[in-house]
Short mmCIF file of C-alpha atoms in Angstrom, two decimals:
data_model
loop_
_atom_site.label_atom_id
_atom_site.label_comp_id
_atom_site.label_asym_id
_atom_site.label_seq_id
_atom_site.Cartn_x
_atom_site.Cartn_y
_atom_site.Cartn_z
CA UNK L 10 85.59 56.72 64.70
CA UNK L 11 86.05 59.32 61.66
CA UNK L 12 88.76 61.65 62.28
CA UNK L 13 88.09 65.27 62.35
CA UNK L 14 90.02 67.74 60.21
CA UNK L 15 91.43 69.52 63.42
CA UNK L 16 95.24 68.95 63.55
CA UNK L 17 98.07 68.66 60.81
CA UNK L 18 101.53 69.38 59.53
CA UNK L 19 102.16 70.84 56.02
CA UNK L 20 104.80 70.66 53.71
CA UNK L 21 104.29 73.08 50.41
CA UNK L 22 105.74 70.90 47.97
CA UNK L 23 104.67 67.96 49.98
CA UNK L 24 102.18 68.26 52.63
CA UNK L 25 102.48 65.63 55.52
CA UNK L 26 99.46 65.83 57.23
CA UNK L 27 96.93 64.02 59.32
CA UNK L 28 93.35 64.64 60.21
CA UNK L 29 93.58 63.82 63.66
CA UNK L 30 94.82 65.26 67.13
CA UNK L 31 95.43 62.13 69.37
CA UNK L 32 98.89 60.98 69.30
CA UNK L 33 97.43 57.31 69.13
CA UNK L 34 95.75 57.97 65.96
CA UNK L 35 98.90 59.06 64.08
CA UNK L 36 101.16 56.65 61.71
CA UNK L 37 103.63 54.68 63.93
CA UNK L 38 106.47 56.95 62.99
CA UNK L 39 104.90 60.12 64.41
CA UNK L 40 103.57 58.56 67.71
CA UNK L 41 106.46 59.82 69.58
CA UNK L 42 107.12 63.14 67.73
CA UNK L 43 103.88 65.14 68.07
CA UNK L 44 102.12 65.40 71.31
CA UNK L 45 99.53 68.14 70.63
CA UNK L 46 97.55 69.55 67.83
CA UNK L 47 99.07 71.23 64.96
CA UNK L 48 96.25 73.61 64.62
CA UNK L 49 95.73 76.92 66.76
CA UNK L 50 92.32 76.88 68.50
CA UNK L 51 90.66 80.15 68.04
CA UNK L 52 87.10 80.80 68.60
CA UNK L 53 86.69 83.49 66.00
CA UNK L 54 87.70 81.04 63.24
CA UNK L 55 85.20 78.36 62.03
CA UNK L 56 86.05 74.70 62.94
CA UNK L 57 87.20 72.38 60.06
CA UNK L 58 84.55 69.97 58.63
CA UNK L 59 84.73 66.30 59.82
CA UNK L 60 85.62 63.90 57.40
CA UNK L 61 81.84 62.54 57.65
CA UNK L 62 80.49 65.88 57.08
CA UNK L 63 82.38 66.34 53.90
CA UNK L 64 81.10 62.98 52.87
CA UNK L 65 77.69 64.09 53.11
CA UNK L 66 77.92 66.93 50.90
CA UNK L 67 76.63 66.99 47.06
CA UNK L 68 79.44 66.06 44.88
CA UNK L 69 81.81 65.47 47.77
CA UNK L 70 85.40 66.22 46.79
CA UNK L 71 87.99 63.51 46.66
CA UNK L 72 89.90 64.36 49.80
CA UNK L 73 92.19 61.39 49.73
CA UNK L 74 93.75 62.78 46.50
CA UNK L 75 93.93 66.58 47.56
CA UNK L 76 97.03 67.99 49.12
CA UNK L 77 96.23 68.90 52.75
CA UNK L 78 96.90 72.68 52.73
CA UNK L 79 94.64 73.73 50.16
CA UNK L 80 91.42 73.64 51.76
CA UNK L 81 92.39 73.87 55.28
CA UNK L 82 93.11 77.64 55.72
CA UNK L 83 95.16 79.44 58.39
CA UNK L 84 95.29 77.52 61.55
CA UNK L 85 98.57 76.05 61.77
CA UNK L 86 100.86 76.47 64.86
CA UNK L 87 104.51 76.07 63.37
CA UNK L 88 105.24 75.77 59.62
CA UNK L 89 108.66 76.12 57.62
CA UNK L 90 108.80 77.03 53.81
CA UNK L 91 111.84 75.27 52.33
CA UNK L 92 112.50 76.77 48.85
CA UNK L 93 114.56 74.38 46.64
CA UNK L 94 116.17 73.89 43.19
CA UNK L 95 116.46 70.54 41.72
CA UNK L 96 119.96 69.49 40.57
CA UNK L 97 119.75 65.86 39.90
CA UNK L 98 115.93 65.36 38.41
CA UNK L 99 116.44 61.80 37.80
CA UNK L 100 117.35 60.82 41.75
CA UNK L 101 114.69 63.52 42.49
CA UNK L 102 111.79 61.90 40.81
CA UNK L 103 113.10 58.33 42.03
CA UNK L 104 113.02 59.42 45.59
CA UNK L 105 109.63 61.24 45.02
CA UNK L 106 108.00 58.00 44.03
CA UNK L 107 109.58 55.65 46.66
CA UNK L 108 110.12 57.86 50.06
CA UNK L 109 108.69 61.19 49.70
CA UNK L 110 105.13 60.31 48.22
CA UNK L 111 104.54 58.34 51.38
CA UNK L 112 105.17 61.29 53.43
CA UNK L 113 102.76 63.73 51.76
CA UNK L 114 99.36 63.94 53.38
CA UNK L 115 96.06 64.36 52.04
CA UNK L 116 93.15 66.63 53.41
CA UNK L 117 91.62 63.52 54.67
CA UNK L 118 94.80 62.91 56.64
CA UNK L 119 95.83 66.56 57.43
CA UNK L 120 99.12 65.86 59.24
CA UNK L 121 102.70 67.27 58.27
CA UNK L 122 104.48 67.55 54.57
CA UNK L 123 103.00 69.30 51.45
CA UNK L 124 104.87 69.81 48.22
CA UNK L 125 104.34 72.13 45.09
CA UNK L 126 106.48 73.08 42.15
CA UNK L 127 107.19 76.31 39.94
CA UNK L 128 106.89 76.21 36.30
CA UNK L 129 110.59 76.04 35.91
CA UNK L 130 110.56 73.21 38.44
CA UNK L 131 108.08 71.18 36.35
CA UNK L 132 109.89 71.82 33.32
CA UNK L 133 113.08 70.65 35.14
CA UNK L 134 111.46 67.37 36.14
CA UNK L 135 110.25 66.81 32.57
CA UNK L 136 106.67 67.88 32.85
CA UNK L 137 105.94 70.36 29.80
CA UNK L 138 102.20 70.29 29.60
CA UNK L 139 100.43 73.45 29.33
CA UNK L 140 98.40 73.88 32.77
CA UNK L 141 96.37 76.89 31.30
CA UNK L 142 97.79 79.54 33.48
CA UNK L 143 99.58 82.42 31.75
CA UNK L 144 101.02 84.05 35.00
CA UNK L 145 102.32 80.50 36.32
CA UNK L 146 104.33 80.22 33.26
CA UNK L 147 105.66 83.85 33.46
CA UNK L 148 106.63 83.60 37.32
CA UNK L 149 105.75 86.22 39.89
CA UNK L 150 109.11 88.09 39.09
CA UNK L 151 108.13 88.60 35.52
CA UNK L 152 104.94 90.04 36.72
CA UNK L 153 106.41 92.54 39.15
CA UNK L 154 108.45 93.91 36.20
CA UNK L 155 105.21 93.90 33.95
CA UNK L 156 104.13 97.52 34.07
CA UNK L 157 100.64 96.43 32.46
CA UNK L 158 100.06 94.04 35.48
CA UNK L 159 100.31 96.24 38.68
CA UNK L 160 101.23 94.07 41.54
CA UNK L 161 102.67 97.25 42.72
CA UNK L 162 106.05 95.63 44.29
CA UNK L 163 109.38 97.68 43.89
CA UNK L 164 111.61 95.03 42.48
CA UNK L 165 114.41 96.61 44.64
CA UNK L 166 113.04 95.25 47.78
CA UNK L 167 113.23 91.96 46.80
CA UNK L 168 115.18 89.43 48.35
CA UNK L 169 117.74 87.84 46.12
CA UNK L 170 116.84 84.44 46.38
CA UNK L 171 113.20 85.14 45.00
CA UNK L 172 114.54 87.11 41.93
CA UNK L 173 114.35 85.14 38.73
CA UNK L 174 113.10 81.69 38.41
CA UNK L 175 115.75 79.57 40.26
CA UNK L 176 113.13 77.99 42.68
CA UNK L 177 111.76 74.89 41.61
CA UNK L 178 109.76 73.94 44.64
CA UNK L 179 108.81 74.51 47.94
CA UNK L 180 108.13 72.18 50.94
CA UNK L 181 105.64 73.44 53.36
CA UNK L 182 106.31 71.42 56.81
CA UNK L 183 103.98 72.22 59.57
CA UNK L 184 103.84 70.82 62.91
CA UNK L 185 103.02 71.46 66.49
CA UNK L 186 106.66 72.43 67.47
CA UNK L 187 109.67 73.70 65.48
CA UNK L 188 111.57 70.87 66.71
CA UNK L 189 109.55 68.32 64.82
CA UNK L 190 109.61 70.38 61.75
CA UNK L 191 113.30 70.34 62.12
CA UNK L 192 113.27 66.54 62.10
CA UNK L 193 110.93 66.13 59.30
CA UNK L 194 113.16 68.39 57.25
CA UNK L 195 116.38 66.52 58.16
CA UNK L 196 114.75 63.42 57.10
CA UNK L 197 113.67 64.80 53.75
CA UNK L 198 117.23 66.17 53.22
CA UNK L 199 118.48 62.76 53.97
CA UNK L 200 116.31 61.39 51.57
CA UNK L 201 117.09 63.59 48.67
CA UNK L 202 120.62 64.34 49.35
CA UNK L 203 122.46 66.28 46.44
CA UNK L 204 119.46 66.04 44.14
CA UNK L 205 118.21 69.36 45.58
CA UNK L 206 119.88 72.63 46.99
CA UNK L 207 118.28 74.84 49.26
CA UNK L 208 117.68 78.30 48.05
CA UNK L 209 115.66 79.95 50.96
CA UNK L 210 113.86 78.90 53.94
CA UNK L 211 111.32 80.89 56.19
CA UNK L 212 110.17 79.76 59.45
CA UNK L 213 106.54 80.87 60.24
CA UNK L 214 104.77 80.43 63.58
CA UNK L 215 101.50 81.20 65.10
CA UNK L 216 101.99 84.26 67.73
CA UNK L 217 102.10 83.45 71.39
CA UNK L 218 99.33 83.72 73.85
CA UNK L 219 96.27 85.69 73.24
CA UNK L 220 97.50 86.69 69.81
CA UNK L 221 97.16 83.28 68.25
CA UNK L 222 95.36 83.98 64.97
CA UNK L 223 96.42 87.57 64.88
CA UNK L 224 99.09 88.92 62.40
CA UNK L 225 101.78 91.02 63.54
CA UNK L 226 99.84 94.58 63.22
CA UNK L 227 97.57 92.56 65.88
CA UNK L 228 94.33 92.06 63.96
CA UNK L 229 92.67 88.39 63.92
CA UNK L 230 93.32 87.06 60.34
CA UNK L 231 91.56 84.37 58.23
CA UNK L 232 87.73 84.84 59.21
CA UNK L 233 86.32 85.54 55.97
CA UNK L 234 87.19 82.33 54.16
CA UNK L 235 84.78 81.03 51.40
CA UNK L 236 82.69 78.12 51.71
CA UNK L 237 83.76 75.48 49.15
CA UNK L 238 81.00 73.14 47.63
CA UNK L 239 81.85 69.56 48.23
CA UNK L 240 83.88 70.28 51.30
CA UNK L 241 82.50 72.98 53.67
CA UNK L 242 79.88 71.55 55.92
CA UNK L 243 78.24 73.32 57.64
CA UNK L 244 78.03 76.66 55.96
CA UNK L 245 78.03 79.44 58.31
CA UNK L 246 75.94 82.63 58.17
CA UNK L 247 77.86 85.05 55.99
CA UNK L 248 80.10 82.38 54.09
CA UNK L 249 79.86 82.53 50.25
CA UNK L 250 79.36 79.09 48.52
CA UNK L 251 81.80 78.67 45.74
CA UNK L 252 82.24 75.91 43.08
CA UNK L 253 85.48 73.92 43.86
CA UNK L 254 86.93 74.82 40.58
CA UNK L 255 87.41 78.55 41.82
CA UNK L 256 90.24 76.73 43.57
CA UNK L 257 90.94 73.36 42.32
CA UNK L 258 91.91 72.53 38.78
CA UNK L 259 89.62 70.14 36.81
CA UNK L 260 86.66 70.54 39.11
CA UNK L 261 83.21 72.08 38.70
CA UNK L 262 83.82 75.80 37.97
CA UNK L 263 87.27 75.59 36.77
CA UNK L 264 87.40 78.36 34.23
CA UNK L 265 89.82 76.75 32.06
CA UNK L 266 88.49 73.17 32.45
CA UNK L 267 88.81 71.83 29.06
CA UNK L 268 92.52 73.31 28.83
CA UNK L 269 93.76 71.08 31.92
CA UNK L 270 95.92 68.14 31.45
CA UNK L 271 94.29 64.94 33.01
CA UNK L 272 97.10 64.64 35.80
CA UNK L 273 96.64 68.00 36.82
CA UNK L 274 92.99 67.53 38.12
CA UNK L 275 92.56 68.42 42.00
CA UNK L 276 95.79 70.46 42.05
CA UNK L 277 95.74 74.30 42.98
CA UNK L 278 98.10 77.09 41.83
CA UNK L 279 99.69 78.38 45.01
CA UNK L 280 100.78 82.30 45.24
CA UNK L 281 103.55 82.87 47.98
CA UNK L 282 104.39 86.28 49.03
CA UNK L 283 106.82 87.43 51.69
CA UNK L 284 105.27 90.47 53.00
CA UNK L 285 107.60 92.47 55.81
CA UNK L 286 105.53 94.45 58.28
CA UNK L 287 106.83 97.42 59.70
CA UNK L 288 105.03 97.03 62.89
CA UNK L 289 106.69 99.94 65.02
CA UNK L 290 106.18 102.40 62.33
CA UNK L 291 102.62 101.38 61.74
CA UNK L 292 101.75 101.52 65.79
CA UNK L 293 103.37 105.04 65.76
CA UNK L 294 101.63 106.18 62.70
CA UNK L 295 98.18 105.34 64.47
CA UNK L 296 99.27 106.89 67.53
CA UNK L 297 100.16 110.15 65.86
CA UNK L 298 96.91 110.51 64.20
CA UNK L 299 94.00 109.36 66.37
CA UNK L 300 90.35 110.03 65.08
CA UNK L 301 88.91 112.77 66.82
CA UNK L 302 85.48 110.96 67.63
CA UNK L 303 83.36 112.32 70.68
CA UNK L 304 83.41 110.37 73.76
CA UNK L 305 86.70 108.53 72.59
CA UNK L 306 90.22 109.07 74.23
CA UNK L 307 93.14 109.96 71.94
CA UNK L 308 94.29 106.18 72.39
CA UNK L 309 90.79 104.81 71.55
CA UNK L 310 90.94 107.22 68.51
CA UNK L 311 94.16 105.67 67.18
CA UNK L 312 92.71 102.20 67.81
CA UNK L 313 89.50 103.19 65.84
CA UNK L 314 91.82 104.41 62.76
CA UNK L 315 93.80 101.13 62.66
CA UNK L 316 90.12 99.41 62.94
CA UNK L 317 89.00 101.58 59.81
CA UNK L 318 92.12 100.70 57.83
CA UNK L 319 91.54 97.06 57.98
CA UNK L 320 87.59 97.13 58.23
CA UNK L 321 87.79 94.97 61.67
CA UNK L 322 88.75 95.52 65.28
CA UNK L 323 91.79 93.70 66.49
CA UNK L 324 89.61 91.11 67.94
CA UNK L 325 88.05 90.35 64.36
CA UNK L 326 84.84 92.30 65.04
CA UNK L 327 83.70 93.97 61.78
CA UNK L 328 83.75 97.84 61.91
CA UNK L 329 80.54 97.95 60.04
CA UNK L 330 78.59 96.05 62.90
CA UNK L 331 80.71 97.86 65.67
CA UNK L 332 81.55 101.25 64.32
CA UNK L 333 82.99 103.14 67.22
CA UNK L 334 83.98 100.26 69.89
CA UNK L 335 85.48 96.77 69.62
CA UNK L 336 82.98 94.07 70.42
CA UNK L 337 84.99 90.97 71.50
CA UNK L 338 81.87 88.78 71.99
CA UNK L 339 80.71 89.29 68.17
CA UNK L 340 84.26 88.53 67.12
CA UNK L 341 84.43 85.37 68.70
CA UNK L 342 80.98 84.22 67.52
CA UNK L 343 81.70 82.41 63.80
CA UNK L 344 77.95 82.64 63.09
CA UNK L 345 77.94 86.41 63.28
CA UNK L 346 81.21 87.77 62.65
CA UNK L 347 81.23 87.21 58.96
CA UNK L 348 77.52 87.72 58.55
CA UNK L 349 77.08 91.40 57.29
CA UNK L 350 77.07 93.10 54.06
CA UNK L 351 77.89 96.93 53.23
CA UNK L 352 74.36 97.68 52.12
CA UNK L 353 72.55 100.20 54.35
CA UNK L 354 69.06 98.95 55.09
CA UNK L 355 67.27 102.37 54.83
CA UNK L 356 68.68 102.75 51.30
CA UNK L 357 67.21 99.46 49.94
CA UNK L 358 65.88 98.50 47.43
CA UNK L 359 67.88 101.48 45.86
CA UNK L 360 71.65 101.11 46.65
CA UNK L 361 72.29 104.18 44.40
CA UNK L 362 71.91 106.50 47.22
CA UNK L 363 73.39 106.45 50.30
CA UNK L 364 75.31 103.36 49.88
CA UNK L 365 77.24 105.27 47.44
CA UNK L 366 78.49 108.25 49.61
CA UNK L 367 78.24 106.96 53.41
CA UNK L 368 81.18 105.73 54.96
CA UNK L 369 80.25 106.24 58.44
CA UNK L 370 80.31 102.38 59.58
CA UNK L 371 83.05 101.36 57.13
CA UNK L 372 85.43 102.97 54.62
CA UNK L 373 84.96 102.41 50.97
CA UNK L 374 88.72 101.37 50.95
CA UNK L 375 89.20 99.58 54.16
CA UNK L 376 91.18 96.47 53.41
CA UNK L 377 88.51 93.69 54.04
CA UNK L 378 86.24 95.84 51.95
CA UNK L 379 88.51 96.00 49.09
CA UNK L 380 89.06 92.28 48.77
CA UNK L 381 85.51 91.21 49.55
CA UNK L 382 83.27 94.19 48.55
CA UNK L 383 80.07 92.40 50.07
CA UNK L 384 77.03 94.05 48.28
CA UNK L 385 79.10 97.04 46.76
CA UNK L 386 78.78 95.30 43.38
CA UNK L 387 75.82 94.64 41.38
CA UNK L 388 74.07 91.14 41.80
CA UNK L 389 75.44 88.71 39.27
CA UNK L 390 78.76 90.74 38.94
CA UNK L 391 80.89 87.39 39.58
CA UNK L 392 82.75 88.57 42.74
CA UNK L 393 83.02 84.72 43.91
CA UNK L 394 84.95 84.12 40.81
CA UNK L 395 88.15 86.10 42.60
CA UNK L 396 87.90 84.53 45.85
CA UNK L 397 91.06 82.67 47.01
CA UNK L 398 91.43 80.49 49.82
CA UNK L 399 94.35 81.95 52.35
CA UNK L 400 96.80 79.62 54.33
CA UNK L 401 99.03 82.29 55.63
CA UNK L 402 101.09 82.41 58.69
CA UNK L 403 103.09 85.20 60.54
CA UNK L 404 106.91 84.81 60.44
CA UNK L 405 109.60 86.60 62.72
CA UNK L 406 109.60 87.56 66.21
CA UNK L 407 107.59 89.67 68.49
CA UNK L 408 108.51 93.57 68.53
CA UNK L 409 111.52 94.04 70.63
CA UNK L 410 111.51 96.63 73.53
CA UNK L 411 114.19 98.45 71.63
CA UNK L 412 112.24 98.71 68.47
CA UNK L 413 109.15 99.88 70.30
CA UNK L 414 110.99 102.71 72.20
CA UNK L 415 112.75 103.78 68.59
CA UNK L 416 109.52 103.41 66.51
CA UNK L 417 111.74 101.77 64.01
CA UNK L 418 111.93 97.99 62.63
CA UNK L 419 115.27 96.12 63.12
CA UNK L 420 114.08 92.65 63.11
CA UNK L 421 112.47 90.98 59.97
CA UNK L 422 108.97 89.99 60.57
CA UNK L 423 105.69 89.97 58.70
CA UNK L 424 103.31 87.44 56.84
CA UNK L 425 104.23 84.35 54.86
CA UNK L 426 101.15 84.74 52.39
CA UNK L 427 99.78 81.84 50.85
CA UNK L 428 96.87 81.87 48.77
CA UNK L 429 95.29 78.97 46.39
CA UNK L 430 93.37 79.41 43.18
CA UNK L 431 92.64 77.69 40.05
CA UNK L 432 93.40 80.84 38.07
CA UNK L 433 96.06 82.94 39.32
CA UNK L 434 94.86 86.03 37.33
CA UNK L 435 91.14 85.60 38.52
CA UNK L 436 92.65 85.32 41.84
CA UNK L 437 95.59 86.68 43.13
CA UNK L 438 96.28 89.18 40.25
CA UNK L 439 92.86 90.44 39.96
CA UNK L 440 92.44 91.23 43.71
CA UNK L 441 96.00 93.13 43.56
CA UNK L 442 95.51 94.78 40.50
CA UNK L 443 91.93 95.41 39.96
CA UNK L 444 90.76 95.99 43.49
CA UNK L 445 93.69 96.38 46.04
CA UNK L 446 95.69 98.97 44.05
CA UNK L 447 92.89 100.96 42.35
CA UNK L 448 91.92 104.43 43.96
CA UNK L 449 88.38 104.17 42.65
CA UNK L 450 87.42 100.74 43.83
CA UNK L 451 84.69 99.94 44.96
CA UNK L 452 83.44 101.49 41.78
CA UNK L 453 80.56 103.69 41.43
CA UNK L 454 80.88 105.45 44.84
CA UNK L 455 80.68 109.22 44.99
CA UNK L 456 84.05 109.62 46.62
CA UNK L 457 86.59 109.86 43.58
CA UNK L 458 89.55 109.53 45.80
CA UNK L 459 88.72 106.20 47.65
CA UNK L 460 92.54 105.36 47.66
CA UNK L 461 94.54 101.98 47.44
CA UNK L 462 94.14 99.35 50.08
CA UNK L 463 95.67 101.10 53.29
CA UNK L 464 97.25 98.00 54.46
CA UNK L 465 98.51 96.16 51.55
CA UNK L 466 98.01 98.68 48.51
CA UNK L 467 100.93 100.37 47.00
CA UNK L 468 101.54 103.12 44.69
CA UNK L 469 105.15 102.44 44.28
CA UNK L 470 106.09 102.79 47.90
CA UNK L 471 105.54 106.81 48.03
CA UNK L 472 102.92 108.55 50.05
CA UNK L 473 99.27 107.63 49.54
CA UNK L 474 95.91 109.44 50.35
CA UNK L 475 93.25 107.52 51.90
CA UNK L 476 89.84 108.94 52.05
CA UNK L 477 86.85 107.85 54.52
CA UNK L 478 88.96 106.92 57.37
CA UNK L 479 87.35 109.57 59.40
CA UNK L 480 83.92 108.66 60.22
CA UNK L 481 82.78 112.09 60.53
CA UNK L 482 83.22 112.91 57.02
CA UNK L 483 81.35 111.35 54.40
CA UNK L 484 79.32 113.92 52.77
CA UNK L 485 82.18 114.66 50.20
CA UNK L 486 83.01 117.52 48.27
CA UNK L 487 84.78 116.02 45.51
CA UNK L 488 87.37 118.74 45.13
CA UNK L 489 88.26 118.64 48.66
CA UNK L 490 90.87 116.15 49.78
CA UNK L 491 91.80 117.72 52.91
CA UNK L 492 89.97 114.94 54.75
CA UNK L 493 92.29 112.24 53.68
CA UNK L 494 94.73 110.48 56.08
CA UNK L 495 98.09 110.26 53.88
CA UNK L 496 100.12 107.54 54.78
CA UNK L 497 103.73 108.47 54.52
CA UNK L 498 105.01 105.01 53.18
CA UNK L 499 104.06 101.30 53.07
CA UNK L 500 103.91 99.77 56.38
CA UNK L 501 103.79 96.22 54.34
CA UNK L 502 106.80 95.72 52.05
CA UNK L 503 107.25 92.80 49.63
CA UNK L 504 110.34 90.73 49.81
CA UNK L 505 109.53 88.41 47.23
CA UNK L 506 107.61 85.56 46.14
CA UNK L 507 106.68 82.98 43.42
CA UNK L 508 104.00 81.03 41.95
CA UNK L 509 103.50 77.13 42.14
CA UNK L 510 101.34 74.41 41.47
CA UNK L 511 100.32 71.99 44.23
CA UNK L 512 99.12 68.80 42.50
CA UNK L 513 97.22 65.85 43.78
CA UNK L 514 98.69 62.78 45.09
CA UNK L 515 97.84 61.33 41.67
CA UNK L 516 99.34 64.34 39.83
CA UNK L 517 102.73 63.71 42.01
CA UNK L 518 102.84 60.20 40.73
CA UNK L 519 102.58 61.37 37.32
CA UNK L 520 105.56 63.95 37.93
CA UNK L 521 107.48 61.12 39.45
CA UNK L 522 106.99 58.92 36.45
CA UNK L 523 107.67 61.36 33.85
#
């Protein structure tokens, strides 16, 4: 029987994954280790396609060659990011060829170990080919200091381990339990020995109980992934079908197709970001600023403010379809929870009227509208060229009673953000710089002070004005900002990150042989 893409372990330099959930289907060395699925089971998120379904698509991708994490998305139970430096390149490459490659899993297998390298890591291993991506060569720390490319981070908040370019690679290990991950990590460390040195590690895990699939602020995450031609089958209502070259180097739609070395085909650029979330402070902010809406209690007004900041209720239901109350039934239906645009029907076919000033159902600056402005842009504007595949996971424990009582974060928690794209500028950089951190995006609206993304936008860490969050105020006096909601600080703080390249299995073989 064909295995389904529904259970795996990952590693970001190497992904050891297996596309099956039954223990008897696993390779012999894993039969005694994993007893349940590596994936969370959340109704709001679309199921992964079966291997058979992938094979039935037009121009089906070679899932036996693509590392397992790239196309899978955000559905893991436990995941460890192990960042390392290469100390002995010859030994590392020898062990990569003889012992590590057999551990790395493909999209067809989907099981446990995944591997990816920074630009300095590839150079250390003797790979000096130009991959055709300027940001990858520069590294994320350089982009943070580049004032013409406004990621918006304050470098002083970065953890020292991410500052500079000393990280050469990251293993991403995923499984059903942390114990299994630790066993796999010990195995890899034993194999590689002194050829690598640990620089940083970060343990991620799905949140417990009914919070599975939710990030630490409490909102369901990962609903609006794009459909990848040659992989996604079936395509759900509301999903945008995108050429695989948007995410995979060397495939149809790759913007730099002619510049890629042959060994890089079916690899992808991974953007990693450690994003700390100040959960008690965010919760207190919502409590202190309930929206005054008829028929809603103050607590419900606070919940509505959070939903309008994100663009979805905590369940995942979009506020555009359910403007004043959560709708868990809608949220749990993947054929409906992503099937909408921001166009107002009675304004069509002329979206230059009400669609440009009416924020009643959803603020222009809501987080999910900033990163996916469904219908806000002119047809043919190329929004799909800026899509990314997100494969993030929460890290850190739940909020403690002491933190909740003091409304102050004292334990580090947040999101281990991972995105895949074939071009870092078209993907992550464009979203962060041109859309998320722009106070006038979506462009062309009557409101001149839309503000940055209220969740992950930043103006250097200081206060920021966000308009449109109050649904009662939409016919704006352009000189009046008294209706703005003022966030006193960033509730998401970058603690560092790096850019990596995740080669295909043939690419990893080429690296080992270099």
